[in-house]
Short mmCIF file of C-alpha atoms and ligand atoms in Angstrom, two decimals:
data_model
loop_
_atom_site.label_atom_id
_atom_site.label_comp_id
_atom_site.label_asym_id
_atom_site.label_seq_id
_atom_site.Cartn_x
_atom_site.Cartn_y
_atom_site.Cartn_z
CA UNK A 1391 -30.61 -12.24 -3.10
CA UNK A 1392 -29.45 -13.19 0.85
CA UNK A 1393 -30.80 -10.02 2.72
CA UNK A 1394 -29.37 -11.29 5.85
CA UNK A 1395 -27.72 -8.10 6.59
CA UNK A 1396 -24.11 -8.06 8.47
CA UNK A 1397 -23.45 -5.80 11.29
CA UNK A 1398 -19.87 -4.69 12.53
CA UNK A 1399 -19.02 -7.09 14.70
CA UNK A 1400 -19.44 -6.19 18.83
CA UNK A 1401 -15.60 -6.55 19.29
CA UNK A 1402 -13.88 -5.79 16.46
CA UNK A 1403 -10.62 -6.16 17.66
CA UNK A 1404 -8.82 -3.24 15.57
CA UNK A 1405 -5.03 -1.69 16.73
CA UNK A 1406 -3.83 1.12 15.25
CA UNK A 1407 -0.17 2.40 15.14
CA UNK A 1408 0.44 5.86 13.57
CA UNK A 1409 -2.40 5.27 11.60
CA UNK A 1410 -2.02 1.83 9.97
CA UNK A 1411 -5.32 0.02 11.26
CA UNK A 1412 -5.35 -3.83 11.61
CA UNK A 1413 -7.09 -6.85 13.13
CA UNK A 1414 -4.39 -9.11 12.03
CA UNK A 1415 -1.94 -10.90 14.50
CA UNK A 1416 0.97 -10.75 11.87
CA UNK A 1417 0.60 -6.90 11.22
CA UNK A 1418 0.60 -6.62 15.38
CA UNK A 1419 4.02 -8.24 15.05
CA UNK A 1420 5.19 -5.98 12.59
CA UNK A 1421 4.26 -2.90 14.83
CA UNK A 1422 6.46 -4.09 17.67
CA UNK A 1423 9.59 -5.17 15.27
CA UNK A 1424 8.86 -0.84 13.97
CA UNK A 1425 9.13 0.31 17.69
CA UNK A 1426 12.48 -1.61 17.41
CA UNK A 1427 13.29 -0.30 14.17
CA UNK A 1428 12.52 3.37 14.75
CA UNK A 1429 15.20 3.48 17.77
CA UNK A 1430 18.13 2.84 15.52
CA UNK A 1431 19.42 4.87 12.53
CA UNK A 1432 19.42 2.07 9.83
CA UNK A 1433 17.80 2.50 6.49
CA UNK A 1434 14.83 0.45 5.81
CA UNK A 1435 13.75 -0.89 2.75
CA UNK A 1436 9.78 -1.42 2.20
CA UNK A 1437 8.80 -3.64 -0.09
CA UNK A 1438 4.83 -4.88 -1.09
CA UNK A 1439 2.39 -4.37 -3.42
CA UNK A 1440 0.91 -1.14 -4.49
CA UNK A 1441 -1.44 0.63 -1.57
CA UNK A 1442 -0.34 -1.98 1.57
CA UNK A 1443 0.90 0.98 3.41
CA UNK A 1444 4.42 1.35 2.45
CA UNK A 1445 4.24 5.26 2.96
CA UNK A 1446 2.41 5.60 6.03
CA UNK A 1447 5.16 2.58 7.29
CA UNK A 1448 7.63 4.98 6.85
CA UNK A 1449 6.09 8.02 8.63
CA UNK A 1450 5.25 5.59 11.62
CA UNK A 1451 8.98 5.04 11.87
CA UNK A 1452 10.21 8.41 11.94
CA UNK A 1453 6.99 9.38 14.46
CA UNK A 1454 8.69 6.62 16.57
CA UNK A 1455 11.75 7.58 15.88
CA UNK A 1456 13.81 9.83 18.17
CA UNK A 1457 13.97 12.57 14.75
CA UNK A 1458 10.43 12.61 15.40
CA UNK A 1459 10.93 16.58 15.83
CA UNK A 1460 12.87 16.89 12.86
CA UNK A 1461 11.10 16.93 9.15
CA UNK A 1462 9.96 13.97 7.34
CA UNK A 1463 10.32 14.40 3.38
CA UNK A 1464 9.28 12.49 0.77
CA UNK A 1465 9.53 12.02 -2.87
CA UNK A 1466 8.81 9.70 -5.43
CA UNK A 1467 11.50 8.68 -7.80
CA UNK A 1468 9.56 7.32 -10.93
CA UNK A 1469 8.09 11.09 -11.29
CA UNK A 1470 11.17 13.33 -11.93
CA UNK A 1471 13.28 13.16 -14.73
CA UNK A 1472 17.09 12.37 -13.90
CA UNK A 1473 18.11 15.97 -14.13
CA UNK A 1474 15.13 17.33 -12.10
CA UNK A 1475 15.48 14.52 -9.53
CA UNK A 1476 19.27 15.49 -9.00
CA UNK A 1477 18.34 18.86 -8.16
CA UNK A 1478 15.24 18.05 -5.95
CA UNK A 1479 17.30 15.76 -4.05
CA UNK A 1480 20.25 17.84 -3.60
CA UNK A 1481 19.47 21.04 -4.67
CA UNK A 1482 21.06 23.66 -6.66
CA UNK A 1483 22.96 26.71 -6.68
CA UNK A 1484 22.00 29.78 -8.62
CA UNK A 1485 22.74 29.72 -12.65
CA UNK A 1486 23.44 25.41 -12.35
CA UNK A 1487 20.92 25.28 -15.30
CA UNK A 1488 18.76 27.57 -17.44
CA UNK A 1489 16.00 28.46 -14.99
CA UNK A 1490 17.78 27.89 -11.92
CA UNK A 1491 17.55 31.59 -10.95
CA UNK A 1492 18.34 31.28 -7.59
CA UNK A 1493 19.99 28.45 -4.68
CA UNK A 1494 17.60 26.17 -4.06
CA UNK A 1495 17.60 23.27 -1.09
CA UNK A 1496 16.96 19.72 -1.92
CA UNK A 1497 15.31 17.27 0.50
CA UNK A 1498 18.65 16.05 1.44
CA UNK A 1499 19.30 19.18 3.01
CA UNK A 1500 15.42 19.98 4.21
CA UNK A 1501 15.06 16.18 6.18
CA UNK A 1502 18.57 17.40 7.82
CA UNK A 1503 18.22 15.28 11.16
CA UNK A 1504 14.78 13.97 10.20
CA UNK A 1505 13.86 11.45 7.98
CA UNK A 1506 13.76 10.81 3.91
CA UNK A 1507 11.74 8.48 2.21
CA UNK A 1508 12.70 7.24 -1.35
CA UNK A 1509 9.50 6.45 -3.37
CA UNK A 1510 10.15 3.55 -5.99
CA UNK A 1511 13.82 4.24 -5.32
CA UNK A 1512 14.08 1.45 -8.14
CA UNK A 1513 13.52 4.15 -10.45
CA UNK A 1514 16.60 5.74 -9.30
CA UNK A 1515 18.66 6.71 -13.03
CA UNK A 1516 22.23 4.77 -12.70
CA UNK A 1517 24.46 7.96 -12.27
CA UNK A 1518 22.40 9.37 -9.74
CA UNK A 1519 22.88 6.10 -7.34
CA UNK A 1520 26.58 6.86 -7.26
CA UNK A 1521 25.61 10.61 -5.39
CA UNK A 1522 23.13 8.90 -3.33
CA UNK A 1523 25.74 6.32 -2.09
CA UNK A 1524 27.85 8.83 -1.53
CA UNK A 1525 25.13 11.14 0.72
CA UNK A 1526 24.57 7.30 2.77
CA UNK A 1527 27.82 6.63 3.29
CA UNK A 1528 30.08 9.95 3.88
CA UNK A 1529 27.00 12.06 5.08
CA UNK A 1530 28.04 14.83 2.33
CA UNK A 1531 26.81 15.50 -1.20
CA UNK A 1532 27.32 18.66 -3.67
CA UNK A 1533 24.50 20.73 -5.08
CA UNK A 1534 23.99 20.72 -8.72
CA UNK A 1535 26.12 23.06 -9.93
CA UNK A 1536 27.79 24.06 -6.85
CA UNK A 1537 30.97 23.45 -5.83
CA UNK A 1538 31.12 23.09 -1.93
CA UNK A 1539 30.35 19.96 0.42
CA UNK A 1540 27.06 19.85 2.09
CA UNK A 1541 27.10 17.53 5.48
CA UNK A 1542 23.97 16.20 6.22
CA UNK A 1543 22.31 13.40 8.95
CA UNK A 1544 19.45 12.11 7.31
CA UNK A 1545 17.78 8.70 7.94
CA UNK A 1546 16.79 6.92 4.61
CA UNK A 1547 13.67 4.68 4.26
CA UNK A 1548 12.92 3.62 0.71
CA UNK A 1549 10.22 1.71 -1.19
CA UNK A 1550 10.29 -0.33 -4.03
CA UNK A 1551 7.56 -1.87 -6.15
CA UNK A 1552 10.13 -3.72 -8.37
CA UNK A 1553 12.43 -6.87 -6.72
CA UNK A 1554 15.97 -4.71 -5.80
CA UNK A 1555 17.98 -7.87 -6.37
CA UNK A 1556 16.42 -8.13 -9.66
CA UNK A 1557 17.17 -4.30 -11.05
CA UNK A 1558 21.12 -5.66 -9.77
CA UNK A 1559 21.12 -8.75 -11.61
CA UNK A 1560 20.17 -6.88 -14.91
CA UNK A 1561 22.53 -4.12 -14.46
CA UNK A 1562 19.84 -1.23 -13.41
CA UNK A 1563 21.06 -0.60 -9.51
CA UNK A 1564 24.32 -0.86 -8.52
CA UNK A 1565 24.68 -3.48 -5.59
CA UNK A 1566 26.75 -1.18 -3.37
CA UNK A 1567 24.12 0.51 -3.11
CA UNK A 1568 21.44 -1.99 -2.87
CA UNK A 1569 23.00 -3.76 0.31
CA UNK A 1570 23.19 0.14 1.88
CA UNK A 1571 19.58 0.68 1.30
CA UNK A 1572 18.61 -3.05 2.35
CA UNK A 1573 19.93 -2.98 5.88
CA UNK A 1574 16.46 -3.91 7.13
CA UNK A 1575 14.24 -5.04 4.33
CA UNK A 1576 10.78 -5.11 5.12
CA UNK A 1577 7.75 -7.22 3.33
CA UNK A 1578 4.44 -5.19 4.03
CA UNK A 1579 1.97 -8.83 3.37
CA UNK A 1580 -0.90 -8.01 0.62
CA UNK A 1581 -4.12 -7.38 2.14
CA UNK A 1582 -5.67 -10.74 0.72
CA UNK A 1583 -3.12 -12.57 3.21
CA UNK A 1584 -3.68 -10.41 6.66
CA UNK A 1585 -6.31 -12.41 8.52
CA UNK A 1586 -9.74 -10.50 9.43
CA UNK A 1587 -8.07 -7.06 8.18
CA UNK A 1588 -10.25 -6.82 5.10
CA UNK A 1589 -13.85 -7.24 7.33
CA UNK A 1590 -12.20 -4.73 9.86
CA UNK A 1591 -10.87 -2.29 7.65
CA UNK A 1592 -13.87 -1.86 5.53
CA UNK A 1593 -15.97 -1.26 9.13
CA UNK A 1594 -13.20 1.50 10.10
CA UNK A 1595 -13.81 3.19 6.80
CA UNK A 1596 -17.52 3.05 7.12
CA UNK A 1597 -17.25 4.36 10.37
CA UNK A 1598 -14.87 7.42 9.14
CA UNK A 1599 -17.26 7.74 6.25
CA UNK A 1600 -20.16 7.73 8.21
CA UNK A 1601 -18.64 10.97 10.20
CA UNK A 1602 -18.76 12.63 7.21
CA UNK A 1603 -22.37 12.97 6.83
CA UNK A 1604 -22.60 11.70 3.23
CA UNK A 1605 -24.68 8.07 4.37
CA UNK A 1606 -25.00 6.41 7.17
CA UNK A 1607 -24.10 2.28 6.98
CA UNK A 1608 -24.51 0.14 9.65
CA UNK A 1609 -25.05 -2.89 8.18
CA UNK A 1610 -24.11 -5.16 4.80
CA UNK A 1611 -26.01 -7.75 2.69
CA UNK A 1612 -24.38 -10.88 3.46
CA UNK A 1613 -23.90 -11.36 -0.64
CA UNK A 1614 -21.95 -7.62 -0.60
CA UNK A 1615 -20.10 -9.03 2.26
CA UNK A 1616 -19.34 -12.18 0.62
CA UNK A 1617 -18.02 -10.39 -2.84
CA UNK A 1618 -15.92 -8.29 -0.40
CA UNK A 1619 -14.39 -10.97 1.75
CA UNK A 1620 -13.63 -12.76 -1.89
CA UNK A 1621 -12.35 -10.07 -3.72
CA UNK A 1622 -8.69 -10.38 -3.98
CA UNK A 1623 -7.98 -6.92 -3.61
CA UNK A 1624 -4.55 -6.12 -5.97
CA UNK A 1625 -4.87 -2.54 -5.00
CA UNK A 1626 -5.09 -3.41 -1.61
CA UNK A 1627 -5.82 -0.81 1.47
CA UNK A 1628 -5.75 1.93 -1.11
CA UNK A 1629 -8.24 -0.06 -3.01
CA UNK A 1630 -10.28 -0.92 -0.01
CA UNK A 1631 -11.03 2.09 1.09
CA UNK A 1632 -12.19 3.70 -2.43
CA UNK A 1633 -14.57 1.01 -2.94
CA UNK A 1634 -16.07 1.86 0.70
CA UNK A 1635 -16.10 5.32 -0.65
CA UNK A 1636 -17.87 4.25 -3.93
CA UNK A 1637 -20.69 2.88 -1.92
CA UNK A 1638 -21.01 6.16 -0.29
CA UNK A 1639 -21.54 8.11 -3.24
CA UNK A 1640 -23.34 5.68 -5.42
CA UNK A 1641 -25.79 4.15 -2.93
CA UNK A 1642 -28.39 5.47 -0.33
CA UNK A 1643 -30.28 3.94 2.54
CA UNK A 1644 -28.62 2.14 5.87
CA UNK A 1645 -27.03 -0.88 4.22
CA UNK A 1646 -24.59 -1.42 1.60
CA UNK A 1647 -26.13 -3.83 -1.08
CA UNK A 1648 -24.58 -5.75 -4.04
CA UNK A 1649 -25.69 -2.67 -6.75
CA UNK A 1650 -23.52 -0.34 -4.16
CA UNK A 1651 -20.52 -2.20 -5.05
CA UNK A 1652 -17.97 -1.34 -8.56
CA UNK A 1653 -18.27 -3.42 -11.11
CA UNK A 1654 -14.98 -5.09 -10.31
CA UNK A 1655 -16.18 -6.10 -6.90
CA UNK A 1656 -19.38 -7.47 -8.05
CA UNK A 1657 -17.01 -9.51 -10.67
CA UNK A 1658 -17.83 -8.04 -14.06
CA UNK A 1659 -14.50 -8.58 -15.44
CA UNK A 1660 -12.39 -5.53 -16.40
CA UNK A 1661 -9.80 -5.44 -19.22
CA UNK A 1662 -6.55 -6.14 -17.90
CA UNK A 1663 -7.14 -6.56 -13.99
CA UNK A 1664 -4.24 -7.69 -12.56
CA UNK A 1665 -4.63 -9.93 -9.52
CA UNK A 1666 -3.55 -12.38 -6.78
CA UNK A 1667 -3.25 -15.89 -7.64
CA UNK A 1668 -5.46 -18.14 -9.94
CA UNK A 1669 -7.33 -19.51 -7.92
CA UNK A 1670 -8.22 -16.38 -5.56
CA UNK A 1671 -9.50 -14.97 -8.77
CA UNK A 1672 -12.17 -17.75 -9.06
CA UNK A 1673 -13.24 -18.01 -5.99
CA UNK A 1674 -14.09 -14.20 -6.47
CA UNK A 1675 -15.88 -14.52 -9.78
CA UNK A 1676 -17.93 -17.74 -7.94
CA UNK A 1677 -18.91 -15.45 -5.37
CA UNK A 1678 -19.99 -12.58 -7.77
CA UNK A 1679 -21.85 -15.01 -9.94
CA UNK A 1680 -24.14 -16.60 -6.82
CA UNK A 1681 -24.19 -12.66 -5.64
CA UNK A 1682 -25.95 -12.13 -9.25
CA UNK A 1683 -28.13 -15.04 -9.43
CA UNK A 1684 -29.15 -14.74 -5.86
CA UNK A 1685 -27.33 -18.11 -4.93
CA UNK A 1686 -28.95 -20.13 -7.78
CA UNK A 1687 -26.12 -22.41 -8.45
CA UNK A 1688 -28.00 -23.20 -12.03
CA UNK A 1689 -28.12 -19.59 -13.15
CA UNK A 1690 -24.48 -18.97 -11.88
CA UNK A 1691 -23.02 -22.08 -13.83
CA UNK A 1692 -24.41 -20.96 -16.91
CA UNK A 1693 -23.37 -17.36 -16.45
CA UNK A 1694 -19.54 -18.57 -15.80
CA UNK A 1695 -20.23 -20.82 -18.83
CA UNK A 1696 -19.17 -24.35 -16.81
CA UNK A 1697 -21.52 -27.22 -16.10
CA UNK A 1698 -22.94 -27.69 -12.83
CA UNK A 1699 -20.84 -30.43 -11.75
CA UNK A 1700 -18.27 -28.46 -12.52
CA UNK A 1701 -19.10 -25.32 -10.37
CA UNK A 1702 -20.26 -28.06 -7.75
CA UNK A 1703 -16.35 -29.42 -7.72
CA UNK A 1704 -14.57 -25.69 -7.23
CA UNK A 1705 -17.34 -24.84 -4.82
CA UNK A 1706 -15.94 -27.91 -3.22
CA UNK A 1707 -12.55 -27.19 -3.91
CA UNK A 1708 -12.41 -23.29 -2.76
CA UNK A 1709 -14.69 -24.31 0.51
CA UNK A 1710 -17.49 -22.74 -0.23
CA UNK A 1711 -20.11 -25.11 0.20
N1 ATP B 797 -3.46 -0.37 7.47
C1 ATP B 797 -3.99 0.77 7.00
N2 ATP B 797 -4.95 1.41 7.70
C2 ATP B 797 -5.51 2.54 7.22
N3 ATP B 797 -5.18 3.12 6.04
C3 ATP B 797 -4.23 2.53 5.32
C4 ATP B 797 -3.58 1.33 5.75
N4 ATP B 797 -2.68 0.97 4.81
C5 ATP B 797 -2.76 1.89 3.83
N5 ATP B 797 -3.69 2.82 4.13
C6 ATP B 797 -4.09 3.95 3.28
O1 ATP B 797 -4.06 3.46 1.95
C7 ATP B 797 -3.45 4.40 1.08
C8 ATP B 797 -2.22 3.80 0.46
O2 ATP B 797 -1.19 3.68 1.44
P1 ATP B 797 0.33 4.03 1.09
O3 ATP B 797 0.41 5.23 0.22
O4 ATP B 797 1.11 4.04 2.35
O5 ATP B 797 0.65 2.71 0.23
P2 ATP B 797 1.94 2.37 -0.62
O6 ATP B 797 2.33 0.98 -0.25
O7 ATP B 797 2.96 3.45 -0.43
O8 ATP B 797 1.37 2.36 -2.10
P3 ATP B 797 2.16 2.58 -3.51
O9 ATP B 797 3.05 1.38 -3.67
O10 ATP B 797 1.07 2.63 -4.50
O11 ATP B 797 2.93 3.86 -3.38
C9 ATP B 797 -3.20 5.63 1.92
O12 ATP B 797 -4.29 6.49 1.79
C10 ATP B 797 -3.09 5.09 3.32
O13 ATP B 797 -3.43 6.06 4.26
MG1 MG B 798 3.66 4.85 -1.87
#
């Protein structure tokens, strides 16, 4: 096993915007086109894989946004039912529906000059969209069960896990819609693709995690570092940051070793991992193997079940050599 141990690196070069940390040129980009976003009124429409950020995106608009003062709601579409997501979204009036004992607000009406994101907005059942155009588009919407005109100003971000256009094509979303809750689309890129962000995010959590008293890291076995680095990470900064967390409560001592990392990370495979591409996937269960073999390219070969030759010619092929 390498014990060359890794140490944060003197000038980490880390920026940080309402909370979303980064080391990546691309994500700095981003964070001036949200300064320019937040000024204007337009919906935005996140899209990325699960745990890049999409929610903290959205609260970094409206903190740059001049509602900043006003609220900032949020709710996530895929966890009501269609009758229960009506009402939270627009509320109801006394006696709409057995339990309804008294008026209640939605979030329409409680992000009044604020902000309100739409979790997996996707999710979003068919005759609901028609309300929620409405709400977009003429600023008004009825309570469940009432029967006067609320006006609202409310600026609408939403996020969506599943391809918009897609749910359109097959008849899930109505387009109308779709186009009024795409005015700016934005792509949050998977952590796997933002350059240095997954060597300087780990440090920032083991520096937050070090605050807390549980262990103190300050340095990493080059083979944990390596199984980081080639780990491709489908749960991304939400993933990242549990695994730092993992190390914290499973291991002890100053440096985070190979046994402090989750079996996933160390490349035991898991039943039904989902991941990046192909070939990111074996150049993560290379790494693992020379992490478990100590870099013995014999023992690794065998434990992968290819020749040598064979692991020679992907070392080759995925740069490792
Ligand atoms: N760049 C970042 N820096 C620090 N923390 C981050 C960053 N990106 C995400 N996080 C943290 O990771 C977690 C997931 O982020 P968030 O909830 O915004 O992701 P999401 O894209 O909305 O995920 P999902 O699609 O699963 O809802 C949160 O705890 C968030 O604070
Ligand atoms: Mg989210």
């Amino acid at each position: 096993m390498s014990r060359t141990i890794v140490q944060p690196p003197p000038h980490l070069k880390l920026q940080s915007f309402h909370g979303i940390f980064t080391a990546a040129p691309e994500m700095e980009a981003l964070f001036t086109k949200l300064r320019r976003i937040a000024r204007a009124h337009c919906t935005v429409l996140l899209g990325g894989e699960t745990g890049t950020g999409k929610e903290l995106v959205a609260r970094a608009i409206h903190a740059e946004s001049p509602r900043r003062r006003a609220p900032f709601q949020a709710v996530n579409c895929a966890t009501f039912s269609p009758t229960l997501l009506e009402s939270e979204l627009f509320g109801h009036v006394h006696g709409a529906f057995t339990g309804a004992v008294r008026d209640r607000q939605g979030l329409f009406a409680l992000a009044n000059q604020g902000t309100l994101f739409l979790d997996e907005v996707a999710e979003i059942p068919l005759d609901l969209q028609g309300k929620l155009l409405r709400v977009m588009q003429e600023k008004t919407f009825v309570p469940v069960g009432g029967t006067r005109p609320v006006t609202v100003d409310v600026r609408v971000i939403s996020a969506t896990n599943k391809p918009l256009r897609r749910e359109v094509a097959e008849g899930r979303f109505r387009d109308d819609l779709s186009y009024r809750l795409r005015v700016v689309p934005l792509y949050l890129p998977p952590l796997r693709r933002r350059d240095g962000d997954v060597e300087a995010l780990f440090w920032q959590f083991v520096s937050e995690l070090n605050h807390q008293g549980m262990r103190r890291i300050d340095g990493v076995t080059r083979t944990a570092m390596d199984a980081i680095l080639a780990y491709p990470w489908p749960g991304n900064v939400r993933e990242l940051r549990s695994a730092v967390e993992y190390a914290f409560v499973v291991g002890e001592g100053p440096t985070l070793d190979v046994e402090d990392l989750s079996p996933e990370l160390r490349g035991e495979p898991t039943p039904g991992m989902p991941v990046g591409s192909l070939a990111e996937m074996e150049r993560g269960r290379i790494l693992a193997a020379l992490a478990r073999h100590q870099g013995r390219k014999a023992a690794a070969a065998a434990d992968l079940g290819i020749s040598r030759t064979t692991l020679w010619r992907k070392l080759y092929a995925h740069r490792l050599r």
